[in-house]
Amino acid sequence: MISNIAELIADRIGTMPAGERRAAQTLIASYPMIGLKTVAEFSAAAGVSSPTILRFVARLGFQNYPEFQSSLQDELAAQLQSPATRTLNPPSPGGTGSPMLEATLDNMRETFRHLSDKQLADIATRLAERRGKTFLIGGRFTDPLARYMAAHLAVIQPDVFHLAGQESMWRDRLIDMGKRDVLVIFDIRRYQDSLVRFAEKAHQRGVQIVLFTDQWLSPIARFARHVIAGRTAVPSAWDSSAALFVVAETLIGAVTRQLEADGARRIREMEGLR
Amino acid sequence: MISNIAELIADRIGTMPAGERRAAQTLIASYPMIGLKTVAEFSAAAGVSSPTILRFVARLGFQNYPEFQSSLQDELAAQLQSPATRTLNPPSPGGTGSPMLEATLDNMRETFRHLSDKQLADIATRLAERRGKTFLIGGRFTDPLARYMAAHLAVIQPDVFHLAGQESMWRDRLIDMGKRDVLVIFDIRRYQDSLVRFAEKAHQRGVQIVLFTDQWLSPIARFARHVIAGRTAVPSAWDSSAALFVVAETLIGAVTRQLEADGARRIREMEGLR
DNA sequence: GGAGCGCTGTATCGTATGTTACGTATTTTG
DNA sequence: CAAAATACGTAACATACGATACAGCGCTCC
């Protein structure tokens, strides 16, 4: 079975005329970057004319040049999205035996690779400088994450509320929300209409939204001030929220650090109350 | 120093207007592939208009869109040409930048190293062969994990109950519990007396207890049929439940697989009801 | 509450890009 | 060695892509 374009070329290069063979060799030499550039650049690099490049991709079975480029891009995307595949051949330090765990660890590394320290710091600062209230809510499976985060934040600062129960209950809380407030939403596939509606309402009231979602971005991203896109794919019937969970913990830690002066006193007080 | 476009975006995203920020977040979420496609596709994915995309790349300092794309391609080429740099830098010397993440990843590896496949399989089997009911409960900060697990298990089998609310509420549920039932408890430091008391009562009634705890083992371990000890130490004011979270997800996956025949039908039915 | 500013989308434009037709060169075959 | 077939490049073409002008809108700040 031929799965990628490089193999396809290797398979058919024998039947190609001289010019197209030069095109093939040029592409293989710096695969696949040249193929992502324009026909003119490709042809110049190969030392042939534009039509030769087009005949080349036609011989590979593509209807036109853009289709060929899309195919290359899909291939690249697949490589980039699953670092596991890359490290699959040499089972480097992994070898834990559990593909589930390996995928989860990869997800976390990927998630944090796309997440700058600055972005996290910004969100943490926004949550720490508590000019207003903080609301948290989640979807069917992600609401526990909202609860987890709320449980921690509520310890180190006042005015932290988890929105539970029916949709109608949340909407009643909208009346309390304004420009100075922050709404943290967890929403991954399949995205819940009720959450989207709620986010829109809150956005209209000027509430700043922090969204935890998957890499395909919940429609709530339209209204969000900050978006955290985590990786959720694992070899299971379910999506994994573990990466988002770790981001949430990191954020909790960052907020705690920023509130250290205030927070430490608060925590001591609370301990005293128990 | 800013070396790649992702950092550049993180640096300037704070100063961007709403539309351009959505473009930025969309690009980051599936970096960098969207940026290699046409302006029209990019704008559609971000839910903004084409000019907004162009203003976005202009704000990043590029003269025009093709120049922006070339820059992305160069970046990609650099990554692909030296896979060594990519797999050498981050993993071993903790180059991810976040000590929090590194500690969490270590915790997971350690947790699974001390956790045999057989042990997981045993617990999964016990949860899957549903002769009785399944109850889940957690402590102050770990109860969300119980909820998370309950939310999933409830989809694939009946008689799954999360014990919420006041301690007195749980105790009333004891009357429903017997030898054929399973109680999943999450309890990490500081261990809660109320949970210990409850676990003891349940144990006396013959309930099989599955305990998720930290490496120092909650006193509930005395009564537990199965104990999962996760690592919780991270450089933060709080303990991390991430490792236990991943174990929970793994367990959910295992139970789902065992119930595949039954479960698949149930899930389809549920989807139909939505 | 009103005026000014900044952001965003619609519609239009110019152009670079992929595509195709055709003539010339090169190789192959009888 | 001649004739035909195939391959290749030049040049003209059409399309789709990026770029821009402009108007509507919301927002902030007096």
Short mmCIF file of N, CA and C in Angstrom, two decimals, chain B residues 89-215:
data_model
loop_
_atom_site.label_atom_id
_atom_site.label_comp_id
_atom_site.label_asym_id
_atom_site.label_seq_id
_atom_site.Cartn_x
_atom_site.Cartn_y
_atom_site.Cartn_z
N ASN B 89 16.14 18.48 22.08
CA ASN B 89 15.97 19.63 22.96
C ASN B 89 14.93 19.42 24.05
N PRO B 90 13.68 19.26 23.65
CA PRO B 90 12.63 19.30 24.68
C PRO B 90 12.70 18.19 25.72
N PRO B 91 12.75 16.91 25.29
CA PRO B 91 12.41 15.87 26.27
C PRO B 91 13.40 15.72 27.41
N SER B 92 14.65 15.44 27.09
CA SER B 92 15.57 15.05 28.16
C SER B 92 15.89 16.17 29.14
N PRO B 93 16.42 17.31 28.68
CA PRO B 93 16.81 18.29 29.68
C PRO B 93 15.66 19.17 30.11
N GLY B 94 14.49 18.69 29.93
CA GLY B 94 13.34 19.46 30.39
C GLY B 94 13.24 20.80 29.71
N GLY B 95 13.57 20.83 28.44
CA GLY B 95 13.57 22.09 27.70
C GLY B 95 12.18 22.67 27.46
N THR B 96 11.15 22.03 27.98
CA THR B 96 9.81 22.54 27.74
C THR B 96 9.60 23.88 28.41
N GLY B 97 10.52 24.23 29.31
CA GLY B 97 10.41 25.53 29.92
C GLY B 97 9.57 25.51 31.19
N SER B 98 8.60 24.63 31.26
CA SER B 98 7.72 24.61 32.42
C SER B 98 8.11 23.50 33.39
N PRO B 99 8.67 23.85 34.54
CA PRO B 99 9.01 22.82 35.53
C PRO B 99 7.76 22.11 36.04
N MET B 100 6.66 22.85 36.04
CA MET B 100 5.38 22.27 36.45
C MET B 100 5.03 21.10 35.52
N LEU B 101 5.15 21.31 34.23
CA LEU B 101 4.82 20.26 33.27
C LEU B 101 5.77 19.08 33.41
N GLU B 102 7.04 19.37 33.53
CA GLU B 102 8.02 18.30 33.65
C GLU B 102 7.72 17.42 34.86
N ALA B 103 7.42 18.07 35.97
CA ALA B 103 7.11 17.32 37.19
C ALA B 103 5.87 16.46 36.98
N THR B 104 4.88 17.03 36.31
CA THR B 104 3.64 16.30 36.07
C THR B 104 3.90 15.07 35.19
N LEU B 105 4.69 15.26 34.14
CA LEU B 105 4.99 14.14 33.25
C LEU B 105 5.73 13.05 34.02
N ASP B 106 6.67 13.46 34.84
CA ASP B 106 7.39 12.49 35.65
C ASP B 106 6.44 11.74 36.58
N ASN B 107 5.55 12.48 37.20
CA ASN B 107 4.58 11.85 38.10
C ASN B 107 3.80 10.76 37.38
N MET B 108 3.42 11.05 36.16
CA MET B 108 2.62 10.06 35.43
C MET B 108 3.43 8.82 35.10
N ARG B 109 4.64 9.05 34.61
CA ARG B 109 5.49 7.89 34.31
C ARG B 109 5.71 7.04 35.56
N GLU B 110 6.00 7.71 36.66
CA GLU B 110 6.22 6.99 37.91
C GLU B 110 4.97 6.23 38.35
N THR B 111 3.85 6.93 38.26
CA THR B 111 2.59 6.32 38.69
C THR B 111 2.31 5.04 37.90
N PHE B 112 2.52 5.11 36.61
CA PHE B 112 2.23 3.93 35.78
C PHE B 112 3.30 2.86 35.92
N ARG B 113 4.49 3.26 36.30
CA ARG B 113 5.54 2.28 36.50
C ARG B 113 5.19 1.37 37.68
N HIS B 114 4.51 1.94 38.67
CA HIS B 114 4.14 1.16 39.84
C HIS B 114 2.75 0.55 39.72
N LEU B 115 2.23 0.63 38.51
CA LEU B 115 0.85 0.18 38.32
C LEU B 115 0.85 -0.87 37.22
N SER B 116 0.56 -2.11 37.59
CA SER B 116 0.64 -3.17 36.59
C SER B 116 -0.61 -3.17 35.71
N ASP B 117 -0.41 -3.62 34.48
CA ASP B 117 -1.55 -3.75 33.56
C ASP B 117 -2.62 -4.64 34.17
N LYS B 118 -2.13 -5.69 34.85
CA LYS B 118 -3.06 -6.65 35.41
C LYS B 118 -3.96 -6.01 36.46
N GLN B 119 -3.37 -5.18 37.27
CA GLN B 119 -4.13 -4.50 38.31
C GLN B 119 -5.24 -3.65 37.68
N LEU B 120 -4.85 -2.88 36.65
CA LEU B 120 -5.83 -2.05 35.96
C LEU B 120 -6.92 -2.93 35.34
N ALA B 121 -6.46 -3.99 34.70
CA ALA B 121 -7.42 -4.88 34.03
C ALA B 121 -8.40 -5.49 35.03
N ASP B 122 -7.88 -5.85 36.19
CA ASP B 122 -8.74 -6.43 37.23
C ASP B 122 -9.83 -5.46 37.64
N ILE B 123 -9.41 -4.22 37.90
CA ILE B 123 -10.38 -3.22 38.32
C ILE B 123 -11.40 -2.96 37.22
N ALA B 124 -10.90 -2.87 36.01
CA ALA B 124 -11.79 -2.62 34.88
C ALA B 124 -12.82 -3.73 34.76
N THR B 125 -12.34 -4.96 34.90
CA THR B 125 -13.26 -6.09 34.82
C THR B 125 -14.32 -6.02 35.90
N ARG B 126 -13.85 -5.68 37.11
CA ARG B 126 -14.78 -5.60 38.23
C ARG B 126 -15.85 -4.54 37.97
N LEU B 127 -15.46 -3.44 37.34
CA LEU B 127 -16.42 -2.38 37.05
C LEU B 127 -17.31 -2.74 35.86
N ALA B 128 -16.76 -3.55 34.97
CA ALA B 128 -17.50 -3.85 33.75
C ALA B 128 -18.54 -4.95 33.99
N GLU B 129 -18.13 -5.99 34.70
CA GLU B 129 -19.10 -7.05 35.02
C GLU B 129 -20.00 -6.46 36.06
N ARG B 130 -21.09 -5.91 35.64
CA ARG B 130 -21.86 -5.14 36.60
C ARG B 130 -22.92 -6.02 37.24
N ARG B 131 -22.46 -6.71 38.26
CA ARG B 131 -23.41 -7.48 39.05
C ARG B 131 -24.19 -6.56 39.96
N GLY B 132 -23.54 -5.46 40.35
CA GLY B 132 -24.20 -4.53 41.26
C GLY B 132 -24.07 -3.10 40.80
N LYS B 133 -24.16 -2.19 41.74
CA LYS B 133 -24.11 -0.76 41.43
C LYS B 133 -22.69 -0.23 41.62
N THR B 134 -22.44 0.93 41.03
CA THR B 134 -21.16 1.59 41.18
C THR B 134 -21.37 2.97 41.79
N PHE B 135 -20.68 3.22 42.91
CA PHE B 135 -20.76 4.53 43.54
C PHE B 135 -19.40 5.21 43.46
N LEU B 136 -19.41 6.52 43.28
CA LEU B 136 -18.15 7.26 43.24
C LEU B 136 -18.23 8.48 44.15
N ILE B 137 -17.12 8.76 44.81
CA ILE B 137 -17.07 9.90 45.72
C ILE B 137 -15.64 10.36 45.85
N GLY B 138 -15.45 11.63 46.17
CA GLY B 138 -14.11 12.17 46.33
C GLY B 138 -14.04 13.19 47.43
N GLY B 139 -12.83 13.67 47.67
CA GLY B 139 -12.62 14.64 48.73
C GLY B 139 -12.82 16.06 48.24
N ARG B 140 -12.34 16.97 49.04
CA ARG B 140 -12.57 18.38 48.78
C ARG B 140 -12.10 18.77 47.38
N PHE B 141 -10.89 18.37 47.02
CA PHE B 141 -10.36 18.76 45.72
C PHE B 141 -10.45 17.64 44.68
N THR B 142 -10.69 16.44 45.15
CA THR B 142 -10.68 15.32 44.21
C THR B 142 -12.08 14.88 43.79
N ASP B 143 -13.08 15.47 44.40
CA ASP B 143 -14.43 15.07 44.03
C ASP B 143 -14.71 15.31 42.54
N PRO B 144 -14.16 16.37 41.94
CA PRO B 144 -14.35 16.53 40.48
C PRO B 144 -13.86 15.32 39.70
N LEU B 145 -12.82 14.64 40.19
CA LEU B 145 -12.36 13.44 39.48
C LEU B 145 -13.41 12.35 39.56
N ALA B 146 -14.04 12.24 40.72
CA ALA B 146 -15.11 11.26 40.86
C ALA B 146 -16.26 11.59 39.91
N ARG B 147 -16.57 12.86 39.83
CA ARG B 147 -17.63 13.29 38.92
C ARG B 147 -17.26 12.97 37.47
N TYR B 148 -16.01 13.24 37.12
CA TYR B 148 -15.55 13.01 35.75
C TYR B 148 -15.71 11.54 35.38
N MET B 149 -15.28 10.70 36.27
CA MET B 149 -15.36 9.26 36.01
C MET B 149 -16.82 8.81 35.98
N ALA B 150 -17.60 9.33 36.88
CA ALA B 150 -19.02 8.95 36.94
C ALA B 150 -19.73 9.37 35.65
N ALA B 151 -19.40 10.56 35.16
CA ALA B 151 -20.06 11.05 33.95
C ALA B 151 -19.84 10.10 32.78
N HIS B 152 -18.63 9.53 32.71
CA HIS B 152 -18.33 8.62 31.59
C HIS B 152 -18.95 7.24 31.81
N LEU B 153 -18.75 6.72 33.00
CA LEU B 153 -19.26 5.36 33.25
C LEU B 153 -20.78 5.31 33.11
N ALA B 154 -21.41 6.40 33.52
CA ALA B 154 -22.87 6.41 33.48
C ALA B 154 -23.40 6.29 32.05
N VAL B 155 -22.56 6.68 31.11
CA VAL B 155 -23.00 6.60 29.71
C VAL B 155 -23.02 5.16 29.22
N ILE B 156 -22.05 4.37 29.69
CA ILE B 156 -21.91 3.03 29.12
C ILE B 156 -22.54 1.94 29.98
N GLN B 157 -23.01 2.31 31.17
CA GLN B 157 -23.70 1.28 31.95
C GLN B 157 -24.66 1.93 32.94
N PRO B 158 -25.66 1.21 33.34
CA PRO B 158 -26.64 1.76 34.28
C PRO B 158 -26.11 1.66 35.72
N ASP B 159 -26.85 2.20 36.64
CA ASP B 159 -26.53 2.05 38.06
C ASP B 159 -25.18 2.61 38.45
N VAL B 160 -24.86 3.79 37.89
CA VAL B 160 -23.64 4.49 38.30
C VAL B 160 -24.06 5.76 39.02
N PHE B 161 -23.56 5.94 40.24
CA PHE B 161 -24.02 7.06 41.05
C PHE B 161 -22.85 7.83 41.64
N HIS B 162 -22.90 9.11 41.46
CA HIS B 162 -21.93 9.97 42.14
C HIS B 162 -22.56 10.48 43.42
N LEU B 163 -21.81 10.36 44.51
CA LEU B 163 -22.33 10.79 45.81
C LEU B 163 -21.93 12.23 46.07
N ALA B 164 -22.91 13.11 46.02
CA ALA B 164 -22.61 14.53 46.18
C ALA B 164 -23.24 15.06 47.46
N GLY B 165 -22.93 16.32 47.72
CA GLY B 165 -23.61 16.99 48.83
C GLY B 165 -23.02 16.70 50.19
N GLN B 166 -23.84 16.83 51.17
CA GLN B 166 -23.42 16.69 52.57
C GLN B 166 -23.08 15.25 52.92
N GLU B 167 -22.28 15.13 53.97
CA GLU B 167 -21.91 13.79 54.44
C GLU B 167 -23.14 12.97 54.80
N SER B 168 -24.12 13.66 55.40
CA SER B 168 -25.32 12.92 55.82
C SER B 168 -26.05 12.32 54.63
N MET B 169 -25.90 12.97 53.48
CA MET B 169 -26.55 12.46 52.27
C MET B 169 -25.96 11.11 51.86
N TRP B 170 -24.61 11.04 51.93
CA TRP B 170 -23.97 9.77 51.54
C TRP B 170 -24.46 8.65 52.43
N ARG B 171 -24.50 8.96 53.72
CA ARG B 171 -24.79 7.89 54.68
C ARG B 171 -26.15 7.28 54.43
N ASP B 172 -27.05 8.12 53.96
CA ASP B 172 -28.37 7.58 53.65
C ASP B 172 -28.29 6.59 52.49
N ARG B 173 -27.30 6.80 51.62
CA ARG B 173 -27.18 5.90 50.47
C ARG B 173 -26.57 4.56 50.86
N LEU B 174 -25.96 4.50 52.05
CA LEU B 174 -25.34 3.25 52.49
C LEU B 174 -26.34 2.11 52.48
N ILE B 175 -27.56 2.46 52.75
CA ILE B 175 -28.61 1.45 52.84
C ILE B 175 -28.76 0.68 51.53
N ASP B 176 -28.38 1.37 50.41
CA ASP B 176 -28.51 0.73 49.09
C ASP B 176 -27.31 -0.13 48.73
N MET B 177 -26.28 -0.09 49.56
CA MET B 177 -25.03 -0.73 49.15
C MET B 177 -24.87 -2.10 49.77
N GLY B 178 -24.30 -3.00 48.96
CA GLY B 178 -24.11 -4.36 49.45
C GLY B 178 -22.88 -5.02 48.82
N LYS B 179 -22.77 -6.28 49.01
CA LYS B 179 -21.60 -7.04 48.57
C LYS B 179 -21.34 -6.96 47.07
N ARG B 180 -22.41 -6.83 46.32
CA ARG B 180 -22.25 -6.86 44.87
C ARG B 180 -21.83 -5.50 44.31
N ASP B 181 -21.76 -4.49 45.19
CA ASP B 181 -21.52 -3.13 44.70
C ASP B 181 -20.05 -2.72 44.84
N VAL B 182 -19.73 -1.69 44.07
CA VAL B 182 -18.36 -1.14 44.10
C VAL B 182 -18.41 0.33 44.48
N LEU B 183 -17.48 0.73 45.32
CA LEU B 183 -17.37 2.13 45.71
C LEU B 183 -16.00 2.65 45.32
N VAL B 184 -15.98 3.64 44.45
CA VAL B 184 -14.71 4.25 44.02
C VAL B 184 -14.50 5.53 44.82
N ILE B 185 -13.39 5.59 45.54
CA ILE B 185 -13.11 6.76 46.39
C ILE B 185 -11.82 7.44 45.94
N PHE B 186 -11.86 8.75 45.86
CA PHE B 186 -10.66 9.56 45.61
C PHE B 186 -10.32 10.28 46.90
N ASP B 187 -9.11 10.05 47.40
CA ASP B 187 -8.73 10.72 48.64
C ASP B 187 -7.23 10.92 48.70
N ILE B 188 -6.80 12.15 48.64
CA ILE B 188 -5.38 12.46 48.80
C ILE B 188 -5.21 13.41 49.98
N ARG B 189 -3.97 13.65 50.35
CA ARG B 189 -3.74 14.56 51.47
C ARG B 189 -4.46 15.88 51.24
N ARG B 190 -4.91 16.59 52.25
CA ARG B 190 -5.00 16.00 53.58
C ARG B 190 -6.27 15.16 53.65
N TYR B 191 -6.07 13.94 54.07
CA TYR B 191 -7.16 12.96 54.05
C TYR B 191 -8.33 13.44 54.90
N GLN B 192 -9.52 13.19 54.41
CA GLN B 192 -10.70 13.70 55.10
C GLN B 192 -11.32 12.64 55.99
N ASP B 193 -11.49 12.99 57.24
CA ASP B 193 -12.06 12.06 58.21
C ASP B 193 -13.42 11.55 57.75
N SER B 194 -14.20 12.47 57.17
CA SER B 194 -15.54 12.08 56.77
C SER B 194 -15.49 10.94 55.74
N LEU B 195 -14.52 11.01 54.83
CA LEU B 195 -14.40 9.96 53.83
C LEU B 195 -13.97 8.64 54.46
N VAL B 196 -13.05 8.75 55.42
CA VAL B 196 -12.57 7.53 56.08
C VAL B 196 -13.73 6.84 56.79
N ARG B 197 -14.47 7.64 57.53
CA ARG B 197 -15.62 7.06 58.25
C ARG B 197 -16.58 6.37 57.28
N PHE B 198 -16.84 7.08 56.18
CA PHE B 198 -17.78 6.55 55.21
C PHE B 198 -17.26 5.24 54.59
N ALA B 199 -15.98 5.24 54.28
CA ALA B 199 -15.37 4.05 53.68
C ALA B 199 -15.48 2.86 54.63
N GLU B 200 -15.26 3.14 55.91
CA GLU B 200 -15.32 2.04 56.88
C GLU B 200 -16.72 1.44 56.93
N LYS B 201 -17.71 2.32 56.98
CA LYS B 201 -19.10 1.87 57.01
C LYS B 201 -19.40 1.01 55.78
N ALA B 202 -18.99 1.51 54.63
CA ALA B 202 -19.27 0.78 53.39
C ALA B 202 -18.57 -0.57 53.40
N HIS B 203 -17.35 -0.57 53.90
CA HIS B 203 -16.58 -1.80 53.96
C HIS B 203 -17.28 -2.85 54.83
N GLN B 204 -17.83 -2.38 55.93
CA GLN B 204 -18.53 -3.29 56.84
C GLN B 204 -19.74 -3.92 56.16
N ARG B 205 -20.31 -3.21 55.23
CA ARG B 205 -21.47 -3.76 54.52
C ARG B 205 -21.06 -4.67 53.37
N GLY B 206 -19.72 -4.84 53.21
CA GLY B 206 -19.25 -5.76 52.18
C GLY B 206 -19.01 -5.13 50.82
N VAL B 207 -19.09 -3.82 50.78
CA VAL B 207 -18.85 -3.14 49.50
C VAL B 207 -17.38 -3.23 49.12
N GLN B 208 -17.12 -3.50 47.84
CA GLN B 208 -15.73 -3.51 47.38
C GLN B 208 -15.29 -2.08 47.09
N ILE B 209 -14.18 -1.70 47.68
CA ILE B 209 -13.71 -0.33 47.54
C ILE B 209 -12.51 -0.25 46.60
N VAL B 210 -12.59 0.67 45.64
CA VAL B 210 -11.45 1.00 44.79
C VAL B 210 -10.97 2.38 45.20
N LEU B 211 -9.73 2.46 45.64
CA LEU B 211 -9.23 3.72 46.19
C LEU B 211 -8.19 4.37 45.29
N PHE B 212 -8.44 5.62 44.93
CA PHE B 212 -7.43 6.45 44.27
C PHE B 212 -6.83 7.36 45.34
N THR B 213 -5.53 7.24 45.57
CA THR B 213 -4.91 8.05 46.61
C THR B 213 -3.51 8.46 46.18
N ASP B 214 -2.77 9.12 47.07
CA ASP B 214 -1.40 9.51 46.74
C ASP B 214 -0.44 8.44 47.23
N GLN B 215 0.84 8.70 47.04
CA GLN B 215 1.83 7.65 47.33
C GLN B 215 1.96 7.37 48.83
#
